[in-house]
PDB file of C-alpha atoms in Angstrom:
ATOM      1  CA  MET A1218      18.169 -21.451 -19.802  1.00  0.00           C
ATOM      2  CA  ALA A1219      18.795 -24.796 -18.036  1.00  0.00           C
ATOM      3  CA  GLU A1220      21.813 -23.831 -16.491  1.00  0.00           C
ATOM      4  CA  ILE A1221      20.049 -20.598 -15.552  1.00  0.00           C
ATOM      5  CA  ILE A1222      16.885 -22.334 -13.759  1.00  0.00           C
ATOM      6  CA  THR A1223      19.779 -25.104 -12.288  1.00  0.00           C
ATOM      7  CA  GLY A1224      21.212 -22.038 -10.320  1.00  0.00           C
ATOM      8  CA  ALA A1225      18.421 -20.561  -9.404  1.00  0.00           C
ATOM      9  CA  ALA A1226      16.798 -24.107  -7.517  1.00  0.00           C
ATOM     10  CA  GLY A1227      20.223 -24.459  -5.994  1.00  0.00           C
ATOM     11  CA  SER A1228      19.963 -20.645  -4.723  1.00  0.00           C
ATOM     12  CA  LEU A1229      16.446 -21.548  -3.264  1.00  0.00           C
ATOM     13  CA  VAL A1230      18.098 -24.646  -1.554  1.00  0.00           C
ATOM     14  CA  ALA A1231      21.501 -22.654  -0.209  1.00  0.00           C
ATOM     15  CA  TYR A1232      19.287 -20.221   1.270  1.00  0.00           C
ATOM     16  CA  SER A1233      16.760 -22.722   2.996  1.00  0.00           C
ATOM     17  CA  LEU A1234      19.955 -24.602   4.051  1.00  0.00           C
ATOM     18  CA  ASN A1235      21.414 -21.264   5.400  1.00  0.00           C
ATOM     19  CA  GLY A1236      17.933 -20.778   7.372  1.00  0.00           C
ATOM     20  CA  GLN A1237      17.205 -17.916   4.964  1.00  0.00           C
ATOM     21  CA  VAL A1238      13.520 -19.103   4.512  1.00  0.00           C
ATOM     22  CA  ASP A1239      12.143 -15.539   4.461  1.00  0.00           C
ATOM     23  CA  ALA A1240      14.451 -14.533   1.494  1.00  0.00           C
ATOM     24  CA  VAL A1241      13.276 -17.982  -0.272  1.00  0.00           C
ATOM     25  CA  ARG A1242       9.695 -17.132   0.335  1.00  0.00           C
ATOM     26  CA  GLY A1243      10.483 -13.579  -1.422  1.00  0.00           C
ATOM     27  CA  TRP A1244      12.006 -14.964  -4.325  1.00  0.00           C
ATOM     28  CA  VAL A1245       9.357 -17.571  -4.825  1.00  0.00           C
ATOM     29  CA  GLY A1246       6.678 -14.779  -4.383  1.00  0.00           C
ATOM     30  CA  LYS A1247       8.438 -12.804  -7.328  1.00  0.00           C
ATOM     31  CA  ILE A1248       8.398 -16.053  -9.617  1.00  0.00           C
ATOM     32  CA  PHE A1249       5.116 -17.168  -9.473  1.00  0.00           C
ATOM     33  CA  LYS A1250       3.200 -13.860  -8.851  1.00  0.00           C
ATOM     34  CA  ALA A1251       2.049 -14.159 -12.575  1.00  0.00           C
ATOM     35  CA  GLY A1252       0.976 -17.811 -11.752  1.00  0.00           C
ATOM     36  CA  SER A1253      -2.688 -18.744 -10.649  1.00  0.00           C
ATOM     37  CA  LYS A1254      -3.350 -18.292  -6.774  1.00  0.00           C
ATOM     38  CA  GLU A1255      -3.191 -21.860  -6.742  1.00  0.00           C
ATOM     39  CA  GLU A1256       0.175 -22.039  -8.053  1.00  0.00           C
ATOM     40  CA  GLN A1257       1.448 -19.130  -5.821  1.00  0.00           C
ATOM     41  CA  SER A1258      -0.105 -21.094  -2.670  1.00  0.00           C
ATOM     42  CA  LEU A1259       1.535 -24.479  -3.767  1.00  0.00           C
ATOM     43  CA  SER A1260       4.390 -22.985  -4.191  1.00  0.00           C
ATOM     44  CA  LEU A1261       5.222 -21.256  -0.897  1.00  0.00           C
ATOM     45  CA  ARG A1262       3.478 -24.493   0.586  1.00  0.00           C
ATOM     46  CA  SER A1263       6.818 -26.075  -1.202  1.00  0.00           C
ATOM     47  CA  VAL A1264       9.017 -23.872   0.369  1.00  0.00           C
ATOM     48  CA  GLU A1265       7.735 -24.237   3.879  1.00  0.00           C
ATOM     49  CA  SER A1266       7.754 -28.540   3.607  1.00  0.00           C
ATOM     50  CA  ASP A1267      11.016 -28.116   1.959  1.00  0.00           C
ATOM     51  CA  ALA A1268      12.858 -25.885   4.844  1.00  0.00           C
ATOM     52  CA  ILE A1269      11.529 -28.646   7.334  1.00  0.00           C
ATOM     53  CA  ALA A1270      12.127 -31.388   5.536  1.00  0.00           C
ATOM     54  CA  LEU A1271      16.102 -29.907   4.969  1.00  0.00           C
ATOM     55  CA  SER A1272      16.355 -28.691   8.547  1.00  0.00           C
ATOM     56  CA  ARG A1273      15.473 -32.226  10.132  1.00  0.00           C
ATOM     57  CA  GLY A1274      17.630 -34.289   7.425  1.00  0.00           C
ATOM     58  CA  GLN A1275      14.316 -35.547   6.004  1.00  0.00           C
ATOM     59  CA  ALA A1276      15.115 -34.472   2.350  1.00  0.00           C
ATOM     60  CA  ASN A1277      18.030 -34.934   0.310  1.00  0.00           C
ATOM     61  CA  GLU A1278      19.722 -31.571  -1.089  1.00  0.00           C
ATOM     62  CA  ALA A1279      19.804 -32.994  -4.829  1.00  0.00           C
ATOM     63  CA  ASP A1280      16.241 -34.167  -4.769  1.00  0.00           C
ATOM     64  CA  VAL A1281      14.960 -30.737  -3.641  1.00  0.00           C
ATOM     65  CA  LYS A1282      17.188 -28.997  -5.896  1.00  0.00           C
ATOM     66  CA  ALA A1283      16.180 -31.139  -8.887  1.00  0.00           C
ATOM     67  CA  ARG A1284      12.474 -30.853  -8.176  1.00  0.00           C
ATOM     68  CA  TRP A1285      12.575 -26.965  -7.662  1.00  0.00           C
ATOM     69  CA  ALA A1286      14.444 -26.786 -11.141  1.00  0.00           C
ATOM     70  CA  ILE A1287      11.388 -28.883 -12.646  1.00  0.00           C
ATOM     71  CA  LEU A1288       8.648 -26.464 -10.945  1.00  0.00           C
ATOM     72  CA  LEU A1289      10.859 -23.590 -12.249  1.00  0.00           C
ATOM     73  CA  ALA A1290      11.349 -25.039 -16.026  1.00  0.00           C
ATOM     74  CA  SER A1291       7.530 -25.487 -16.072  1.00  0.00           C
ATOM     75  CA  HIS A1292       6.443 -22.086 -14.574  1.00  0.00           C
ATOM     76  CA  VAL A1293       9.016 -20.250 -17.096  1.00  0.00           C
ATOM     77  CA  ALA A1294       7.300 -22.537 -20.290  1.00  0.00           C
ATOM     78  CA  GLU A1295       3.929 -20.609 -19.228  1.00  0.00           C
ATOM     79  CA  HIS A1296       5.379 -17.455 -18.399  1.00  0.00           C
ATOM     80  CA  PRO A1297       8.516 -16.589 -19.836  1.00  0.00           C
ATOM     81  CA  GLU A1298       8.573 -13.142 -17.882  1.00  0.00           C
ATOM     82  CA  ALA A1299       9.699 -14.891 -15.121  1.00  0.00           C
ATOM     83  CA  LEU A1300      13.061 -15.961 -16.200  1.00  0.00           C
ATOM     84  CA  GLN A1301      14.198 -12.451 -15.325  1.00  0.00           C
ATOM     85  CA  VAL A1302      13.787 -13.155 -11.689  1.00  0.00           C
ATOM     86  CA  ILE A1303      14.809 -16.347 -12.034  1.00  0.00           C
ATOM     87  CA  ASN A1304      18.324 -15.112 -13.438  1.00  0.00           C
ATOM     88  CA  ASP A1305      18.573 -12.863 -10.928  1.00  0.00           C
ATOM     89  CA  LEU A1306      18.153 -15.604  -8.340  1.00  0.00           C
ATOM     90  CA  ALA A1307      20.517 -17.828 -10.021  1.00  0.00           C
ATOM     91  CA  SER A1308      23.353 -14.767 -10.407  1.00  0.00           C
ATOM     92  CA  ARG A1309      23.120 -14.305  -6.239  1.00  0.00           C
ATOM     93  CA  SER A1310      24.949 -16.233  -3.457  1.00  0.00           C
ATOM     94  CA  SER A1311      22.740 -17.024  -0.484  1.00  0.00           C
ATOM     95  CA  GLU A1312      25.966 -15.417   1.637  1.00  0.00           C
ATOM     96  CA  SER A1313      24.867 -11.866  -0.104  1.00  0.00           C
ATOM     97  CA  GLY A1314      25.112 -10.523   3.273  1.00  0.00           C
ATOM     98  CA  ALA A1315      21.599 -10.511   4.221  1.00  0.00           C
ATOM     99  CA  MET A1316      20.984 -10.787   8.218  1.00  0.00           C
ATOM    100  CA  VAL A1317      19.822 -14.023   9.277  1.00  0.00           C
ATOM    101  CA  ILE A1318      17.429 -13.509  12.661  1.00  0.00           C
ATOM    102  CA  GLY A1319      16.743 -16.827  14.468  1.00  0.00           C
ATOM    103  CA  VAL A1320      16.875 -18.170  18.075  1.00  0.00           C
ATOM    104  CA  GLN A1321      19.664 -19.912  19.687  1.00  0.00           C
ATOM    105  CA  ARG A1322      19.890 -22.134  22.644  1.00  0.00           C
ATOM    106  CA  ASN A1323      23.139 -23.186  23.960  1.00  0.00           C
ATOM    107  CA  GLU A1324      23.828 -25.552  26.942  1.00  0.00           C
ATOM    108  CA  GLY A1325      26.811 -27.291  28.616  1.00  0.00           C
ATOM    109  CA  SER A1326      29.937 -25.583  28.317  1.00  0.00           C
ATOM    110  CA  GLY A1327      32.566 -24.998  25.357  1.00  0.00           C
ATOM    111  CA  ILE A1328      32.578 -22.592  22.530  1.00  0.00           C
ATOM    112  CA  PHE A1329      29.591 -22.078  20.643  1.00  0.00           C
ATOM    113  CA  ILE A1330      29.280 -20.722  17.364  1.00  0.00           C
ATOM    114  CA  GLY A1331      26.078 -20.668  15.393  1.00  0.00           C
ATOM    115  CA  ARG A1332      23.286 -22.984  14.962  1.00  0.00           C
ATOM    116  CA  ASP A1333      21.933 -24.792  18.190  1.00  0.00           C
ATOM    117  CA  MET A1334      23.876 -26.852  20.198  1.00  0.00           C
ATOM    118  CA  SER A1335      22.828 -29.114  23.608  1.00  0.00           C
ATOM    119  CA  GLY A1336      24.549 -31.323  25.957  1.00  0.00           C
ATOM    120  CA  ASN A1337      28.609 -31.300  26.688  1.00  0.00           C
ATOM    121  CA  ILE A1338      30.637 -30.816  23.505  1.00  0.00           C
ATOM    122  CA  GLY A1339      33.824 -31.014  25.152  1.00  0.00           C
ATOM    123  CA  GLU A1340      36.375 -29.132  26.498  1.00  0.00           C
ATOM    124  CA  PHE A1341      38.273 -26.555  24.756  1.00  0.00           C
ATOM    125  CA  ASP A1342      41.857 -27.665  24.284  1.00  0.00           C
ATOM    126  CA  ARG A1343      44.494 -25.148  24.297  1.00  0.00           C
ATOM    127  CA  LYS A1344      48.147 -26.210  23.262  1.00  0.00           C
TER     128      LYS A1344
END
């Protein structure tokens, strides 16, 4: 069970890092649906704060993953039925073909591939 929970926590972090916070919200909502309204609200606020902290480099990926593993383990101890959803999450990859919708702003000259870029990224060297 520890491997499943660790895998699910890793998937939550991977989804967040890949800009798929809506997917994380969905998974967390399914996992914590048997919990109290306070637990549900706290878990969703954690998704938001973790996504912001990870995107700004204010949180360590391993620390966030460990914290989610603890949250998931304690939730499963009280609500064993959540283990099936956690197992489904652990078996998924954040690269499952889900579409990421976002905003991209590019400034300067060069080749832009994903993510925001600003400033001069250098000239393309054709050899």
